[in-house]
Short mmCIF file of C-alpha atoms in Angstrom, two decimals:
data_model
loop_
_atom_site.label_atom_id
_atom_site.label_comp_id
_atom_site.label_asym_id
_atom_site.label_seq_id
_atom_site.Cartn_x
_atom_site.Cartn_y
_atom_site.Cartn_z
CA UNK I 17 64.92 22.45 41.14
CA UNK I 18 62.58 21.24 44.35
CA UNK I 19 60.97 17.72 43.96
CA UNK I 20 57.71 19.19 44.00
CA UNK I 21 57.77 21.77 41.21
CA UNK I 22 59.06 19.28 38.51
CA UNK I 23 55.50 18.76 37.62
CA UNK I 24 55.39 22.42 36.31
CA UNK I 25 58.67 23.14 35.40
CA UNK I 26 60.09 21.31 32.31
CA UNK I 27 63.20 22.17 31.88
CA UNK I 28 66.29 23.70 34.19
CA UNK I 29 69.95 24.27 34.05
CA UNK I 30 72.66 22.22 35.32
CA UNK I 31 74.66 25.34 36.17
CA UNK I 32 77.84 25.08 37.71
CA UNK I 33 77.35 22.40 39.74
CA UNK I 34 80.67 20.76 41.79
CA UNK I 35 80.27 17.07 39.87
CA UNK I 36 82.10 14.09 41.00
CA UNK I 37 85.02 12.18 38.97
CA UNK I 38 82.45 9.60 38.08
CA UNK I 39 80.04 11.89 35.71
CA UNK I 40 76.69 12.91 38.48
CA UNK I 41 73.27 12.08 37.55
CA UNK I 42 70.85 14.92 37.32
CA UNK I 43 68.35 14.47 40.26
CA UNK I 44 65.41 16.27 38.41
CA UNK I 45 66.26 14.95 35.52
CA UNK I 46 66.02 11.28 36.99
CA UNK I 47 63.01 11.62 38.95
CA UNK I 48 61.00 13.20 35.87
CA UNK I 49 62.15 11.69 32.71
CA UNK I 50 60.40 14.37 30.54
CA UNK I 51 62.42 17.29 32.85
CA UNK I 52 65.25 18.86 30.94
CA UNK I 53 68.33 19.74 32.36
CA UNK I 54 70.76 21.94 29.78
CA UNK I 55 74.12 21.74 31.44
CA UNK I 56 76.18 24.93 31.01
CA UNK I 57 79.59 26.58 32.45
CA UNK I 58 79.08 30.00 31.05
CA UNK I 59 82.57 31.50 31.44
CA UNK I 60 84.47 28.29 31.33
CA UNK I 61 87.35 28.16 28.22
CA UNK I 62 86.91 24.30 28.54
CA UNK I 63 83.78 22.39 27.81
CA UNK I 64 84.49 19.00 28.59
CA UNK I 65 82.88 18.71 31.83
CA UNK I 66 79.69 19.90 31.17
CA UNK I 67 79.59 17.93 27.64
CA UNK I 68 80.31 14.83 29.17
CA UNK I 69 77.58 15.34 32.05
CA UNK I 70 75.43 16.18 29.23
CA UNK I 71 76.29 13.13 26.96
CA UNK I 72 75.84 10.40 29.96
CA UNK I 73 72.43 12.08 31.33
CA UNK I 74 70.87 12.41 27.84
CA UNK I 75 70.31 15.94 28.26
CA UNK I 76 70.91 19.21 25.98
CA UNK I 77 73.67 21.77 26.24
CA UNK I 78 73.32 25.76 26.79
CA UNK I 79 75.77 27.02 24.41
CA UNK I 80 76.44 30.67 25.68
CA UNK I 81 79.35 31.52 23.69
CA UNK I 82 78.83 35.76 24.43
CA UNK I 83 77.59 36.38 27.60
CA UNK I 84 76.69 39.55 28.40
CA UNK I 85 78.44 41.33 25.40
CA UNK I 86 81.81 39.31 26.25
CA UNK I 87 82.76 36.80 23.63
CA UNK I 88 83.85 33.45 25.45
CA UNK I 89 84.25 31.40 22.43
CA UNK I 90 84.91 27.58 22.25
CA UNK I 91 87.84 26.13 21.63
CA UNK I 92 88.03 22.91 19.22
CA UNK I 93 88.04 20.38 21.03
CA UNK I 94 84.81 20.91 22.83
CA UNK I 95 83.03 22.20 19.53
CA UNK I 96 84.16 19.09 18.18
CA UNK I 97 82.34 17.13 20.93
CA UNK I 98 79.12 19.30 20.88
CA UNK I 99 78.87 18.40 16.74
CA UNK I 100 79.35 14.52 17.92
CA UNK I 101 77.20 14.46 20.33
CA UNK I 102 74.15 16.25 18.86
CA UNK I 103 74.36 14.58 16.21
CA UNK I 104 73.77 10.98 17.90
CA UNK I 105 71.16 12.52 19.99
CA UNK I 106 69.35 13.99 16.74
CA UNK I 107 69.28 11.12 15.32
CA UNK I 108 68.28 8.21 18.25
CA UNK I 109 65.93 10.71 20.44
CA UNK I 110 63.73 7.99 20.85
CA UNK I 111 66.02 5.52 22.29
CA UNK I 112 67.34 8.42 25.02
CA UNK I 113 63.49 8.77 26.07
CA UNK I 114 63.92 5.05 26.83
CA UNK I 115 65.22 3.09 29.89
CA UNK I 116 68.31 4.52 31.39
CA UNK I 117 70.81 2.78 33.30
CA UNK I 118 73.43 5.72 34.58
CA UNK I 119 76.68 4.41 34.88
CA UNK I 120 76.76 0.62 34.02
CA UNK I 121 78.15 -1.91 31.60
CA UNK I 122 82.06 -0.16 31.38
CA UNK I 123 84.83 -2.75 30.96
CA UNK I 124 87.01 -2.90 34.04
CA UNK I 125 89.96 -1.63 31.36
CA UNK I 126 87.92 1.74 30.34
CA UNK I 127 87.12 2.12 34.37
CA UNK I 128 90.74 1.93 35.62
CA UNK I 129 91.51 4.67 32.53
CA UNK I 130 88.43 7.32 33.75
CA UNK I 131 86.01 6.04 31.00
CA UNK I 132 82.53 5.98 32.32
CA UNK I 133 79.48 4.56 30.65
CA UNK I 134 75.69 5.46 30.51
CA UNK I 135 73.27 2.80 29.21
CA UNK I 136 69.63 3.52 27.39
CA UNK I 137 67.52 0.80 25.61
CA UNK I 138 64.43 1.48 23.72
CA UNK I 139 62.19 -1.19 20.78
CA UNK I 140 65.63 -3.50 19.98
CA UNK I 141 68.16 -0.65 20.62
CA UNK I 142 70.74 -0.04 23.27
CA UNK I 143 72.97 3.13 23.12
CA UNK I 144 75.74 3.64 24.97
CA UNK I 145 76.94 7.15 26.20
CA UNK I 146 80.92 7.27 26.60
CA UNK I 147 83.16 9.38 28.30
CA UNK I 148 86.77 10.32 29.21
CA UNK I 149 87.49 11.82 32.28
CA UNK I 150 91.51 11.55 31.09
CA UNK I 151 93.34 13.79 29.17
CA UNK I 152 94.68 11.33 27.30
CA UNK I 153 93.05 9.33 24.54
CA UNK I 154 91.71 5.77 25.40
CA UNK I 155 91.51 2.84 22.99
CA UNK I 156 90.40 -0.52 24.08
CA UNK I 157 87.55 -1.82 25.09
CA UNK I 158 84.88 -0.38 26.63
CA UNK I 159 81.92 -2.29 27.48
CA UNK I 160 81.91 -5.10 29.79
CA UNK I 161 81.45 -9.00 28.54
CA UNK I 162 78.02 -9.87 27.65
CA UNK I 163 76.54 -6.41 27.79
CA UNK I 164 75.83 -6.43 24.05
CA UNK I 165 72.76 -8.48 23.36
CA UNK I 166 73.46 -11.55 22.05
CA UNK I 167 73.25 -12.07 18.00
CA UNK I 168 73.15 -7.31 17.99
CA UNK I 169 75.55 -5.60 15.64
CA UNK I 170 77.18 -2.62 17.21
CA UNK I 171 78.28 0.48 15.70
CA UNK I 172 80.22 3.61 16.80
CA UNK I 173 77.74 6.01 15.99
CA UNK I 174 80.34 9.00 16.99
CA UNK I 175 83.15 7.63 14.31
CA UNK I 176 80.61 6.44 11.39
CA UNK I 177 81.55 2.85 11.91
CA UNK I 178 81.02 -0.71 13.09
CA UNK I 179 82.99 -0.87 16.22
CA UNK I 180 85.45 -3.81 16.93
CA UNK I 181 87.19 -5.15 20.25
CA UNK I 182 88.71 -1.60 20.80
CA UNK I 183 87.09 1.83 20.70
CA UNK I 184 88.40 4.98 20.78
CA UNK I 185 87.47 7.78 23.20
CA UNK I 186 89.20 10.60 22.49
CA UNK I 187 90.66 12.38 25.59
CA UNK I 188 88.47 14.61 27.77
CA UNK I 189 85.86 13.66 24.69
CA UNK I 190 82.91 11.13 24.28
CA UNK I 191 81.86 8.19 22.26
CA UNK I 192 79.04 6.79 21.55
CA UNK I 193 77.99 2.79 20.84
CA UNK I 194 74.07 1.70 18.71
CA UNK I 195 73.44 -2.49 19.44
CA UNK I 196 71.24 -3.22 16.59
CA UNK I 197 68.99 -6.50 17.16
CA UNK I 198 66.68 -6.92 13.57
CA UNK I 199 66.60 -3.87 11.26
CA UNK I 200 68.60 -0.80 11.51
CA UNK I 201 66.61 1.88 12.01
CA UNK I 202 66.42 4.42 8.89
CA UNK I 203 68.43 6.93 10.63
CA UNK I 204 71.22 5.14 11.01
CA UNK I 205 72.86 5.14 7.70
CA UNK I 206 72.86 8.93 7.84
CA UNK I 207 74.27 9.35 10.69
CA UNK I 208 76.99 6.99 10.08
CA UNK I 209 78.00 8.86 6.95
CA UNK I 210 77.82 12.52 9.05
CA UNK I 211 80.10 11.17 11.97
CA UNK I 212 82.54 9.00 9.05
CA UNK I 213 83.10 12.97 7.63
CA UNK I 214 84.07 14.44 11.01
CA UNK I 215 86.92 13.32 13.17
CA UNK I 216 87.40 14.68 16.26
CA UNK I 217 89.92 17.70 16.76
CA UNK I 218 92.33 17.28 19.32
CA UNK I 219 93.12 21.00 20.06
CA UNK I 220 92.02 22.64 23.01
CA UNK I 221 93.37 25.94 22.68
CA UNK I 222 90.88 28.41 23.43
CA UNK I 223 90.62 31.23 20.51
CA UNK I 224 91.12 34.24 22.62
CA UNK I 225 90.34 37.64 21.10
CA UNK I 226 91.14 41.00 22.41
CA UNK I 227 88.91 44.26 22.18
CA UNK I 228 90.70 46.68 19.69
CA UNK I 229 90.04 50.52 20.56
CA UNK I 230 88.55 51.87 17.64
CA UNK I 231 90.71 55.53 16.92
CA UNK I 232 89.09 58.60 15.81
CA UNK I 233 89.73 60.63 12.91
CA UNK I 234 91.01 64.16 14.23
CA UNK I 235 88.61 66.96 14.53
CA UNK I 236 88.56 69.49 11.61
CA UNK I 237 87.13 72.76 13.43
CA UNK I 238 88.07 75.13 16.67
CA UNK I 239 86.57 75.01 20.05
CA UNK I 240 84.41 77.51 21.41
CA UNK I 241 85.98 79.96 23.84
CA UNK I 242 84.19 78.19 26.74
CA UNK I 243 85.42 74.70 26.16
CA UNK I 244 87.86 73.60 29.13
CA UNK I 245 91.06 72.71 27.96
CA UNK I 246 92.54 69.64 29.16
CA UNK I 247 96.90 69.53 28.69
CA UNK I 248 98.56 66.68 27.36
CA UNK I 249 100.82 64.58 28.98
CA UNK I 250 100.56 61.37 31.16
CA UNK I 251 98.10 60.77 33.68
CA UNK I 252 97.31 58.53 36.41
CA UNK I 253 93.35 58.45 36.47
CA UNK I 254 91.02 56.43 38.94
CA UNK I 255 88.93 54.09 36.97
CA UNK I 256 85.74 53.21 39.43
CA UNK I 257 83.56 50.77 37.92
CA UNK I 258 80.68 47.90 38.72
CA UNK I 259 82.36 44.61 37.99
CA UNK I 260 79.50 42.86 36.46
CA UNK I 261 79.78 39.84 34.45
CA UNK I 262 80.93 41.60 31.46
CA UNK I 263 84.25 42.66 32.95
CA UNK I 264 85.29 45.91 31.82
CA UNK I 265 87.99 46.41 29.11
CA UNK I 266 89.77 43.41 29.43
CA UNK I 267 86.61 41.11 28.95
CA UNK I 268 85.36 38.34 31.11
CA UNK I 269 86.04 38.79 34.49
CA UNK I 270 85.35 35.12 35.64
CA UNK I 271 87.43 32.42 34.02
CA UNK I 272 87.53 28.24 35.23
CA UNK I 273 86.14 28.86 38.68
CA UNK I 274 82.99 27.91 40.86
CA UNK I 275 80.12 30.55 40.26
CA UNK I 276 81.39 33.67 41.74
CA UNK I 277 78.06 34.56 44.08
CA UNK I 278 77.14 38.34 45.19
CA UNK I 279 78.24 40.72 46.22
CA UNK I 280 81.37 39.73 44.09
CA UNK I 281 79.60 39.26 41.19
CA UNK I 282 78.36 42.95 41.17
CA UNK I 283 80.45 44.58 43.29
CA UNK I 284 82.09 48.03 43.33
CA UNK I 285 85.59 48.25 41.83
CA UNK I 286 88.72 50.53 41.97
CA UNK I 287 91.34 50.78 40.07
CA UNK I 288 94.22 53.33 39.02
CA UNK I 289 95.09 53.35 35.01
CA UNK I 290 98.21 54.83 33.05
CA UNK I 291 96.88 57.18 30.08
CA UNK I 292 98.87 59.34 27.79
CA UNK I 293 96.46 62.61 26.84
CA UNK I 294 96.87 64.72 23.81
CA UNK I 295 95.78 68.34 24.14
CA UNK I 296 92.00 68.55 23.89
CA UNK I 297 89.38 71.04 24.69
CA UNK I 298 85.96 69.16 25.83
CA UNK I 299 82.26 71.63 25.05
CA UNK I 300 81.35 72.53 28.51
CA UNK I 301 78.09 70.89 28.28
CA UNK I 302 76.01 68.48 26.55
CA UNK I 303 74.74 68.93 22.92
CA UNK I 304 71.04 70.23 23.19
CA UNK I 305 68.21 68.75 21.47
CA UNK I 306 67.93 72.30 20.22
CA UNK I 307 71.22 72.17 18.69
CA UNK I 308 70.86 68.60 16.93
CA UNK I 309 67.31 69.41 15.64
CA UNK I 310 69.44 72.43 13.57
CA UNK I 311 71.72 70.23 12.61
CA UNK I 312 69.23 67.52 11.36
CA UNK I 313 66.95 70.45 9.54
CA UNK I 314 70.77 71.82 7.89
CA UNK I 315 72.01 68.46 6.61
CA UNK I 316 68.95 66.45 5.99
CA UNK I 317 70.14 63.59 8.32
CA UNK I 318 68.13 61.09 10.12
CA UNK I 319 68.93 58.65 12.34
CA UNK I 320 67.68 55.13 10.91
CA UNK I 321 66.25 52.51 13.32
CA UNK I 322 65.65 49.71 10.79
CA UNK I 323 63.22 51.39 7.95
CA UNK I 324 62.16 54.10 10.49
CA UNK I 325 63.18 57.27 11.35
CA UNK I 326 64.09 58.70 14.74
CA UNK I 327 61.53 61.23 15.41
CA UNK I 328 60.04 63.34 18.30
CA UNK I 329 63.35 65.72 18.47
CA UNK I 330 62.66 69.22 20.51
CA UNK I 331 63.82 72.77 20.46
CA UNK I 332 64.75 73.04 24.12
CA UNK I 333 67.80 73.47 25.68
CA UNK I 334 67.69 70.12 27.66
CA UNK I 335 70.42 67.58 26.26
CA UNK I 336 69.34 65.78 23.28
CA UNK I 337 69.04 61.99 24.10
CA UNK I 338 67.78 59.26 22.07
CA UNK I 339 70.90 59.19 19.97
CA UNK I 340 73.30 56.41 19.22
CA UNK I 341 77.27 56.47 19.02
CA UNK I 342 77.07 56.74 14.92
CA UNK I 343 74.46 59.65 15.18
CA UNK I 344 76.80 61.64 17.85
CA UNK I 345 79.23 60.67 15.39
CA UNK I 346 77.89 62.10 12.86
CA UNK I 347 76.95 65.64 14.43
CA UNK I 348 80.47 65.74 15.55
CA UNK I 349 81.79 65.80 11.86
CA UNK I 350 79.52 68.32 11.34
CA UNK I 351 80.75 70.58 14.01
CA UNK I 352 84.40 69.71 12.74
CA UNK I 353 84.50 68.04 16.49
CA UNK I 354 84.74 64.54 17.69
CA UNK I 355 83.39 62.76 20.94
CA UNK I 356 85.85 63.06 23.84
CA UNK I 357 87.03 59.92 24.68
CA UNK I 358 86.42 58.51 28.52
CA UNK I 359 89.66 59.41 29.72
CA UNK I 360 89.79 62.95 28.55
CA UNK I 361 86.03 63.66 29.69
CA UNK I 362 86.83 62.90 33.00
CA UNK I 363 90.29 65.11 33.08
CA UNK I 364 88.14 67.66 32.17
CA UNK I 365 85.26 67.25 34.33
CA UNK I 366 87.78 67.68 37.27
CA UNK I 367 88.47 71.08 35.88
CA UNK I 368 86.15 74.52 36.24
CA UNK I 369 83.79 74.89 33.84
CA UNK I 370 82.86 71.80 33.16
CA UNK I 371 78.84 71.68 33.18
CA UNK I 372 76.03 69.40 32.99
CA UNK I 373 72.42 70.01 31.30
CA UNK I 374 69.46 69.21 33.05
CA UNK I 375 68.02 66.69 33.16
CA UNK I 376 71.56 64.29 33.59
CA UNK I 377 71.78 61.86 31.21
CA UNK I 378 74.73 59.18 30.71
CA UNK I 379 77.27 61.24 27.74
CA UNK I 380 78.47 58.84 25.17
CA UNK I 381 82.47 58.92 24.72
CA UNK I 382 84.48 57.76 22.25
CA UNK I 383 85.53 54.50 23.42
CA UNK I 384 84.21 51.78 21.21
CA UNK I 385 85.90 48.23 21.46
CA UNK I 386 85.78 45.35 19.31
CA UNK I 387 86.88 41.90 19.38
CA UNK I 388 85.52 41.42 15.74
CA UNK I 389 82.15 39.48 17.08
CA UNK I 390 80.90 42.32 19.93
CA UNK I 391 81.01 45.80 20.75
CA UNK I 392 81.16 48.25 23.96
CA UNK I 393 81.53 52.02 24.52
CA UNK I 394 82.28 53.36 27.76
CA UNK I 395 79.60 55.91 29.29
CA UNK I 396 80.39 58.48 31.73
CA UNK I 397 78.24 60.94 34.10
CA UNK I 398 75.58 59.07 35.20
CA UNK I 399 72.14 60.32 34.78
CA UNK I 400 68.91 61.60 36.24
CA UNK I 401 66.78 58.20 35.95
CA UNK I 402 67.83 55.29 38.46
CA UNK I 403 66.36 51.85 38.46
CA UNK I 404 65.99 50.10 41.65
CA UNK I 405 65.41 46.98 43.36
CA UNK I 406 68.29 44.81 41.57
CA UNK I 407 71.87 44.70 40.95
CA UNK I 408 71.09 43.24 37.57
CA UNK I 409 69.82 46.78 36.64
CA UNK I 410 71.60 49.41 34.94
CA UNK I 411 73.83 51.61 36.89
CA UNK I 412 72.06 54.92 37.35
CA UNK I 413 71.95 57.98 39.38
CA UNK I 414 74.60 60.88 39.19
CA UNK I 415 77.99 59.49 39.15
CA UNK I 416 81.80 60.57 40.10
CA UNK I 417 83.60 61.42 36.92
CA UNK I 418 86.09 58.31 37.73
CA UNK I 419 82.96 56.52 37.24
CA UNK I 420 82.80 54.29 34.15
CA UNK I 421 79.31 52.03 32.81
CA UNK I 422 80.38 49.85 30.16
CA UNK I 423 78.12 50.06 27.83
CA UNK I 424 76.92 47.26 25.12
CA UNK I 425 76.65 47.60 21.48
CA UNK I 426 73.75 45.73 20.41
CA UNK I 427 73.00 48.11 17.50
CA UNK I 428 69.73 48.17 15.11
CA UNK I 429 68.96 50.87 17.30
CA UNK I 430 68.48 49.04 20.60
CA UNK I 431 71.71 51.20 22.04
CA UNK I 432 69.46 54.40 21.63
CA UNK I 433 68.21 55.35 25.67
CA UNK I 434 66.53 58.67 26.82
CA UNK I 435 69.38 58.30 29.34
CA UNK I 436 72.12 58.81 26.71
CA UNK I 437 73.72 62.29 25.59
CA UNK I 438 76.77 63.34 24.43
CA UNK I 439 78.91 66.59 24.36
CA UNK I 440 81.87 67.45 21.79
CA UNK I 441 85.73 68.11 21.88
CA UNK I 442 88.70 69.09 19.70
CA UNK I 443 92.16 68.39 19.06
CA UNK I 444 94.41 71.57 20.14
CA UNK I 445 97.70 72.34 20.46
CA UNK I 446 99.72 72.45 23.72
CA UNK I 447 98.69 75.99 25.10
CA UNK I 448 96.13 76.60 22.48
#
């Protein structure tokens, strides 16, 4: 953030920044006291850094825990220090809008162990904002002689108690210390019984979870005599893809490392996968909105965008669009099909036959993934419409069948695109 646009820009983030071993004061947030600066490592599976910049600048934290449909949860450690913290900075906002004194006061004991100490004073009270830059924990004292104003009580407002000669930090954690000179303010008692009820937790294991293919049930009908048949066996298949910051099946492509810049952070991949294929014949075009407005007139279905129909379906023979995995789903079953999944529409779009309606739209496959919190299909073709201008945009255009989007779930309709069709396939046997 420029000097000269603090005056109409009130708040910022503190985004991957290089800080020093000594926690960095935030520039914009120094200069212009009422300037926010929320510090964040999106990707990172440990917290502590930008919690403890947070903590000693009196700032907020950005807590992106899925970013960009990829779950990068906390581990407990750092969740433990986010509930500490917030809840001292809850409570004494007043005092951190008061004079601050970045990195003062520490007793030389806590400085030769990596504990740092921010000071802010406001109407009788002085917090202190603690730190450990060590990964183990530290207990002994922590502020220097004589910074506690004479005849002040002083509490550890992130254990729920009155502190003595010897606090403890936890490591790679915070702390935080309330003088009191004359009444305790009303808020203290509360938040001295909240931070009693919560020790810190230790464990910094980050709580991975994997994305689970979801598995179709088997189709119930025969294929059409024009369907191309794809054999079974095993298959080495280029998988061409944009690498994005949602990573492809395998999640979150950026992991503990300084912000990966462009073109890397959008640029075109390659790679070469191992798939086993069952025997499956795959329509030789897309479903037409001719052929799902029969099917919804026949079965009475509709497609339910929170407590509205989907509506505006034609008779033509362009592909139907507008549909989301469940509804594709769900003409499938009627046409005792399934979806093809990615790997098999592309087999077969190598093969004669294979066609595409006009206009080209993206086909859904069937290829969800879940980690239990979010949800991605995989979308193959490519389509008519292509947004320019940005790599942030959606990849459009027609597209090589090794070509993969990965696609995410956000459901309550919000998946449904004009760009999106889908065609059908069906289990065979071999030679079938």
């Amino acid at each position: 953030m420029p000097n000269e646009r603090i005056g109409d820009h009130q708040l910022s983030w503190a985004q991957w920044f290089a800080d020093s071993t000594a926690p960095g004061v935030m520039r914009a947030h120094w200069f212009e006291r009422r300037h926010m600066m929320h510090s964040t490592r999106r990707w990172n599976r440990d917290h502590s850094g930008e919690l403890q910049s947070s903590w000693m600048n009196g700032v907020g934290m950005l807590v992106w825990d899925t970013v960009f449909g990829v779950w990068v949860g906390w581990n407990r450690r750092d969740l433990s220090t986010l509930r500490r913290m917030l809840r001292v900075q809850r409570a004494a906002s007043t005092v951190l809008r008061g004079s601050w004194t970045p990195l003062t006061d520490p007793a030389p004991a806590a400085l030769d162990a990596g504990v740092y100490v921010s000071r802010f004073e406001e109407s009788g009270l002085v917090l202190w904002t603690v730190v450990n830059r060590g990964r183990e924990d530290y207990r002994g004292p922590v502020l220097a002689r004589g910074a506690v104003p004479s005849g002040a009580r002083l509490f550890d407002v992130t254990a729920g108690s009155e502190a003595g000669a010897d606090v403890l930090v936890p490591a790679r954690g915070v702390a935080g210390l309330l003088a009191v000179t004359g009444e305790e303010p009303a808020w203290l008692g509360e938040l001295l019984d909240a931070a009693a009820a919560d020790a810190p937790d230790p464990d910094p294991t980050f709580p991975a979870r994997t994305p689970e293919r979801s598995i179709p049930d088997p189709s119930t009908g025969a294929p059409p005599a024009d369907a191309v048949r794809v054999a079974g066996g095993a298959r080495t298949l280029p998988f061409a893809y944009r690498r994005r910051e949602t990573g492809t099946y395998r999640g979150a492509p950026y992991v503990e490392e300084w912000k990966p810049l462009p073109p890397r952070l959008h640029d075109d991949r390659v790679e070469q996968l191992e798939v086993e294929l069952a025997p499956v014949a795959v329509a030789a075009r897309e479903v037409s909105a001719a052929e799902y407005a029969e099917f919804l007139e026949t079965t009475g279905y509709r497609p339910r965008i929170g407590n509205r129909f989907l509506v505006g379906t034609s008779d033509d023979e362009g592909p139907v669009t507008g549909v989301s995995l469940e509804d594709a789903r769900a003409y499938a079953r009627w046409r005792g099909a399934r979806l093809p999944t990615e790997f098999e529409w592309q087999a077969a779009a190598a093969q004669p036959g294979f066609g595409r309606r006009a206009p080209l739209v993206w086909n859904w496959t069937e290829s969800e993934h879940t980690d239990g919190i979010t949800r991605f299909a995989m979308l193959k073709g490519g389509s008519l419409h292509e947004s320019l201008g940005s790599d942030w945009y959606v990849d459009g255009g027609p597209r090589a069948p090794a070509f993969s989007f990965k696609y995410l779930l956000a459901g309550l309709g919000i998946d449904r695109s004009p760009s999106i069709g889908f065609r059908l396939a069906w289990d065979t046997e071999e030679g079938a």
